[in-house]
Amino acid sequence: MRTLEFAGQEVPAIGLGTWYMGEGRATRAEEVAAIRAGLDAGLRVVDTAEMYGDGAAEEVVGEALRRRRDDAVLVSKVYPHHASRGGVRRACEASLERLGTDHLDVYLLHWRGQYPLAETVAGFEDLVDDGLIGAWGVSNLDPDDLRELACVPGGDACVTDQVLYNLTRRGPEIDLLPMTREAGMPVMAYSPLEQARLLFGSGSEVLEDVADAHGATPPQVALAWCVRDGSVLAIPKSASAERARENAGAAELELTDEDLAALDEAFPAPDGPVPLETL
Ligand code: NDP
């Protein structure tokens, strides 16, 4: 299984997303079962946020992790408008309550907002000191933001930047990924399946061909592509236990140079820097 070092732990390069959980798109039992199936398949990183379902996704995760908290490397995110020094503590405590745990492994700033990065970092460091979180990171920060973050007191303790990255969103390869690789900081790829759209759009027949050659499936190829160089952790979301297991299988799939060339042709990278995209 492909693994990488994330927040001081060796974890599989595929994790579990939870956006839209707790919102009635699937039953709660299905969502809980899907997270548990991913963990049973050996996945560790579970990604959630106070934003998802207004806290309802964290409650689903809490139920999935009941009596098995230590199986997960648990990541949640704070809203930018809660990211003042005192605000992060209040938001974190509310997340912990919904998650039914006493600590997060990693706490992320969901995106940049009105509070200076230095203030948010100070708030995160307070939480580390008090044992409420193990480490902290950011999300949706572009290379300029990361350079700014590196200059604030304590900013070098950031353990990840979670960004939109998949076969149809390759902008980070131009500037952000070379920078984070150089810094030895893993990136979390969100929406690694482009919310399933890349399974049906242009290029999907190439995904199918590559999948067939490996006895794999198109989503597994798309996910294996995201994590191919060992510096990226992809966090697909599925509310189905079967698809969560399928996604976990992507950590076992090694793409060949020939596969990568075919995927490059079907899903070309941009020629030059593009502003960081978000969803
Ligand atoms: P994904 O790219 O993970 O796609 C999820 C969609 O793909 C769902 O509709 C799911 O349906 C479907 N799907 C998953 N696996 C399969 C499969 N094997 N075969 C077919 N369909 C599949 O999109 P997300 O936007 O959910 O991104 C993943 C996670 O990243 C989020 O859940 C969240 O945790 C995080 N995120 C973070 C953001 C940020 O700003 N930091 C922004 C967006 C996402 P089904 O559930 O029915 O299987």
Coordinates of C-alpha atoms and ligand atoms in Angstrom, one line a residue:
M1 CA 0.0 0.0 0.0
R2 CA 1.4 3.4 -0.9
T3 CA 2.0 5.5 2.2
L4 CA 3.4 8.8 3.1
E5 CA 4.4 10.7 6.2
F6 CA 1.6 13.0 7.4
A7 CA 1.7 15.0 10.6
G8 CA 4.3 12.6 12.0
Q9 CA 2.6 9.4 11.2
E10 CA 2.9 7.0 8.3
V11 CA -0.5 6.8 6.6
P12 CA -1.9 5.4 3.4
A13 CA -1.9 7.9 0.6
I14 CA -5.7 7.6 0.2
G15 CA -7.9 9.0 3.0
L16 CA -11.6 9.5 3.4
G17 CA -13.5 12.7 2.7
T18 CA -16.9 13.6 4.3
W19 CA -18.3 16.6 2.5
Y20 CA -22.1 16.3 2.1
M21 CA -22.3 13.6 4.8
G22 CA -25.0 14.2 7.3
E23 CA -27.1 16.1 4.8
G24 CA -29.5 13.3 3.9
R25 CA -28.0 12.4 0.5
A26 CA -27.5 8.9 1.9
T27 CA -28.7 7.4 5.1
R28 CA -26.6 8.0 8.2
A29 CA -26.1 4.3 8.6
E30 CA -24.7 4.1 5.0
E31 CA -22.3 7.0 5.7
V32 CA -21.1 5.5 9.0
A33 CA -20.6 2.1 7.3
A34 CA -18.7 3.7 4.4
I35 CA -16.2 5.4 6.8
R36 CA -15.8 2.2 8.8
A37 CA -15.3 0.2 5.6
G38 CA -12.5 2.6 4.5
L39 CA -10.9 2.2 7.9
D40 CA -11.3 -1.6 7.8
A41 CA -9.6 -1.5 4.4
G42 CA -6.6 0.1 6.2
L43 CA -7.2 3.8 5.4
R44 CA -6.4 6.2 8.3
V45 CA -6.9 9.8 7.4
V46 CA -10.5 11.0 7.8
D47 CA -11.2 14.6 6.7
T48 CA -14.1 16.6 7.9
A49 CA -15.0 20.2 8.7
E50 CA -17.3 22.2 10.9
M51 CA -18.8 23.6 7.7
Y52 CA -20.0 20.2 6.3
G53 CA -23.7 19.9 7.0
D54 CA -23.3 22.6 9.7
G55 CA -21.6 20.0 12.0
A56 CA -23.7 17.0 10.9
A57 CA -20.7 15.5 9.0
E58 CA -18.6 15.6 12.2
E59 CA -21.4 13.8 14.0
V60 CA -21.4 11.1 11.4
V61 CA -17.6 10.8 11.7
G62 CA -18.0 10.7 15.5
E63 CA -20.3 7.7 15.2
A64 CA -18.1 5.9 12.8
L65 CA -15.1 6.4 15.1
R66 CA -16.9 5.3 18.3
R67 CA -14.7 2.7 20.1
R68 CA -12.1 3.0 17.3
R69 CA -10.8 6.6 17.5
D70 CA -7.2 5.5 17.4
D71 CA -7.8 3.8 14.0
A72 CA -8.1 7.3 12.4
V73 CA -5.8 10.3 11.8
L74 CA -8.6 12.8 12.3
V75 CA -8.6 16.1 10.4
S76 CA -11.2 18.9 10.8
K77 CA -11.3 22.5 9.6
V78 CA -12.2 25.8 11.1
Y79 CA -14.3 28.4 9.2
P80 CA -12.2 31.6 8.4
H81 CA -14.7 33.7 10.3
H82 CA -14.0 31.6 13.4
A83 CA -10.2 31.8 13.0
S84 CA -9.4 34.5 15.6
R85 CA -7.1 33.5 18.4
G86 CA -10.1 32.8 20.8
G87 CA -12.4 31.7 17.9
V88 CA -10.3 28.7 16.9
R89 CA -10.6 27.4 20.5
R90 CA -14.4 27.8 20.6
A91 CA -14.8 26.2 17.1
C92 CA -12.4 23.4 18.0
E93 CA -14.2 22.5 21.2
A94 CA -17.5 22.4 19.4
S95 CA -16.0 20.1 16.7
L96 CA -14.5 17.8 19.4
E97 CA -17.9 17.6 21.1
R98 CA -19.6 16.6 17.8
L99 CA -16.8 14.2 17.0
G100 CA -17.0 12.6 20.5
T101 CA -13.2 12.8 21.0
D102 CA -10.8 14.9 23.1
H103 CA -8.4 15.7 20.3
L104 CA -8.0 16.3 16.6
D105 CA -4.8 15.0 14.9
V106 CA -4.8 17.9 12.5
Y107 CA -6.8 21.1 12.4
L108 CA -6.9 23.2 9.2
L109 CA -7.8 26.8 8.4
H110 CA -10.5 26.1 5.7
W111 CA -9.6 29.1 3.6
R112 CA -8.1 32.6 4.2
G113 CA -10.5 35.1 5.7
Q114 CA -10.5 38.3 7.6
Y115 CA -8.1 37.3 10.4
P116 CA -4.3 37.7 10.0
L117 CA -2.6 34.4 9.5
A118 CA -0.4 35.2 12.5
E119 CA -3.4 35.4 14.8
T120 CA -4.8 32.1 13.5
V121 CA -1.4 30.4 13.9
A122 CA -1.2 31.7 17.5
G123 CA -4.6 30.2 18.2
F124 CA -3.6 26.9 16.6
E125 CA -0.4 26.8 18.7
D126 CA -2.4 27.4 21.9
L127 CA -4.5 24.3 20.9
V128 CA -1.3 22.3 20.3
D129 CA 0.1 23.3 23.7
D130 CA -3.2 22.3 25.4
G131 CA -3.4 18.9 23.6
L132 CA -6.6 19.7 21.8
I133 CA -4.9 19.2 18.4
G134 CA -1.8 17.4 17.4
A135 CA -0.8 19.6 14.6
W136 CA -2.3 22.3 12.3
G137 CA -2.4 23.1 8.6
V138 CA -4.2 25.2 6.0
S139 CA -6.4 24.7 3.0
N140 CA -6.9 26.7 -0.2
L141 CA -3.7 28.7 0.3
D142 CA -1.8 29.5 -2.9
P143 CA 2.0 29.7 -3.2
D144 CA 2.0 33.4 -2.2
D145 CA -0.1 32.7 0.8
L146 CA 2.2 29.9 1.8
R147 CA 5.2 32.2 1.5
E148 CA 3.5 34.7 3.8
L149 CA 2.6 31.9 6.2
A150 CA 6.2 30.8 6.4
C151 CA 7.1 34.3 7.6
V152 CA 4.7 34.5 10.6
P153 CA 5.9 33.4 14.0
G154 CA 5.4 29.6 14.2
G155 CA 4.2 29.4 10.6
D156 CA 6.8 26.8 9.7
A157 CA 4.9 24.3 11.9
C158 CA 2.2 24.0 9.2
V159 CA 1.9 20.3 8.2
T160 CA -0.2 20.5 5.0
D161 CA -2.1 22.6 2.5
Q162 CA -5.4 21.0 1.3
V163 CA -6.1 22.0 -2.2
L164 CA -8.2 21.1 -5.3
Y165 CA -6.1 18.7 -7.3
N166 CA -7.1 16.1 -9.8
L167 CA -6.6 15.1 -13.4
T168 CA -8.7 18.1 -14.6
R169 CA -7.2 20.6 -12.1
R170 CA -3.5 20.3 -12.6
G171 CA -2.5 23.9 -11.9
P172 CA -0.8 23.0 -8.5
E173 CA 1.8 21.0 -10.5
I174 CA 3.2 24.2 -11.9
D175 CA 4.0 26.1 -8.7
L176 CA 2.5 24.8 -5.5
L177 CA 3.6 21.2 -5.6
P178 CA 7.2 21.9 -6.4
M179 CA 7.2 24.3 -3.5
T180 CA 5.6 22.0 -1.0
R181 CA 7.8 19.0 -2.1
E182 CA 10.9 21.2 -1.6
A183 CA 9.6 22.0 1.9
G184 CA 8.8 18.3 2.6
M185 CA 5.2 19.2 3.3
P186 CA 2.5 16.8 2.0
V187 CA -0.4 18.2 0.1
M188 CA -4.0 16.9 0.6
A189 CA -5.8 16.6 -2.7
Y190 CA -9.5 17.4 -2.3
S191 CA -12.2 16.5 -4.8
P192 CA -9.7 14.0 -6.3
L193 CA -12.5 12.6 -8.5
E194 CA -13.7 16.1 -9.4
Q195 CA -16.9 15.1 -7.5
A196 CA -17.2 12.1 -9.9
R197 CA -17.4 14.3 -13.0
L198 CA -14.1 13.2 -14.3
L199 CA -15.4 9.6 -14.5
F200 CA -17.9 10.7 -17.2
G201 CA -16.2 13.7 -19.0
S202 CA -13.7 13.9 -21.8
G203 CA -10.8 11.6 -21.2
S204 CA -12.9 9.0 -19.3
E205 CA -12.3 6.4 -22.0
V206 CA -8.5 6.7 -21.4
L207 CA -9.2 6.2 -17.7
E208 CA -11.1 3.1 -18.6
D209 CA -8.3 1.8 -20.9
V210 CA -5.7 2.2 -18.2
A211 CA -8.0 0.7 -15.6
D212 CA -8.6 -2.4 -17.8
A213 CA -4.9 -2.9 -18.3
H214 CA -4.5 -3.3 -14.5
G215 CA -7.7 -5.0 -13.7
A216 CA -8.6 -1.9 -11.8
T217 CA -11.4 0.7 -12.1
P218 CA -11.4 4.3 -13.5
P219 CA -11.8 5.9 -10.0
Q220 CA -8.8 3.8 -8.8
V221 CA -6.7 5.1 -11.7
A222 CA -7.7 8.7 -11.1
L223 CA -6.8 8.4 -7.4
A224 CA -3.5 6.5 -8.0
W225 CA -2.6 9.3 -10.4
C226 CA -3.1 11.9 -7.7
V227 CA -0.8 10.2 -5.2
R228 CA 1.7 8.9 -7.8
D229 CA 4.8 10.9 -6.5
G230 CA 4.5 10.2 -2.8
S231 CA 3.9 13.8 -1.8
V232 CA 0.1 13.9 -2.1
L233 CA -2.6 12.4 0.0
A234 CA -6.0 12.1 -1.8
I235 CA -9.2 12.1 0.2
P236 CA -12.1 10.8 -2.0
K237 CA -15.5 10.9 -0.4
S238 CA -18.0 8.0 -0.7
A239 CA -21.1 7.3 1.2
S240 CA -21.0 3.7 0.0
A241 CA -19.0 1.0 1.8
E242 CA -18.3 -0.7 -1.5
R243 CA -16.9 2.4 -3.2
A244 CA -14.9 3.3 -0.1
R245 CA -13.2 -0.1 -0.4
E246 CA -12.7 0.4 -4.1
N247 CA -11.1 3.8 -3.4
A248 CA -8.8 2.2 -0.8
G249 CA -7.6 -0.2 -3.5
A250 CA -6.1 2.8 -5.3
A251 CA -3.3 2.8 -2.8
E252 CA -2.2 -0.5 -4.2
L253 CA -2.2 0.6 -7.8
E254 CA 1.1 1.6 -9.4
L255 CA 0.8 3.4 -12.7
T256 CA 3.4 2.8 -15.4
D257 CA 5.2 5.5 -17.4
E258 CA 3.0 4.4 -20.3
D259 CA -0.1 4.9 -18.3
L260 CA 1.1 8.4 -17.1
A261 CA 1.8 9.4 -20.7
A262 CA -1.7 8.4 -21.9
L263 CA -3.2 10.3 -19.0
D264 CA -1.1 13.3 -19.7
E265 CA -2.4 13.4 -23.3
A266 CA -6.0 13.0 -22.2
F267 CA -5.8 15.4 -19.3
P268 CA -3.0 17.9 -20.2
A269 CA -1.4 20.0 -17.5
P270 CA -1.6 23.8 -18.0
D271 CA 1.4 25.4 -19.9
G272 CA 2.1 28.0 -17.1
P273 CA 0.9 29.1 -13.7
V274 CA -2.9 29.4 -13.1
P275 CA -4.6 30.9 -10.0
L276 CA -5.3 28.2 -7.5
E277 CA -8.8 26.9 -8.2
T278 CA -11.3 26.1 -5.5
L279 CA -14.7 24.4 -5.2
Ligands
NDP1 P1 -14.7 13.6 -4.7 O1 -13.8 14.0 -5.8 O2 -14.2 12.9 -3.6 O3 -16.0 12.9 -5.3 C1 -17.1 12.5 -4.5 C2 -18.2 12.0 -5.4 O4 -17.7 10.9 -6.1 C3 -19.4 11.6 -4.6 O5 -20.5 11.9 -5.4 C4 -19.2 10.1 -4.6 O6 -20.5 9.4 -4.6 C5 -18.5 9.8 -5.9 N1 -17.6 8.6 -5.7 C6 -16.7 8.4 -4.8 N2 -16.0 7.3 -5.0 C7 -16.5 6.7 -6.1 C8 -16.2 5.6 -6.9 N3 -15.3 4.7 -6.5 N4 -17.0 5.3 -8.0 C9 -17.9 6.2 -8.4 N5 -18.2 7.3 -7.7 C10 -17.5 7.6 -6.6 O7 -15.3 15.0 -4.2 P2 -15.4 15.8 -2.8 O8 -15.7 17.2 -3.2 O9 -16.3 15.1 -1.8 O10 -13.9 15.8 -2.2 C11 -13.4 14.9 -1.3 C12 -13.2 15.5 0.0 O11 -12.3 16.5 0.0 C13 -14.5 16.1 0.6 O12 -15.5 15.1 0.9 C14 -13.9 16.9 1.7 O13 -13.6 16.1 2.8 C15 -12.7 17.5 1.1 N6 -12.9 18.8 0.4 C16 -12.3 19.9 0.9 C17 -12.5 21.1 0.4 C18 -11.7 22.3 1.0 O14 -12.0 23.5 0.6 N7 -10.8 22.1 1.8 C19 -13.4 21.4 -0.8 C20 -13.9 20.1 -1.3 C21 -13.7 18.9 -0.7 P3 -20.9 8.4 -3.4 O15 -20.8 9.1 -2.1 O16 -22.3 8.1 -3.8 O17 -20.0 7.2 -3.6

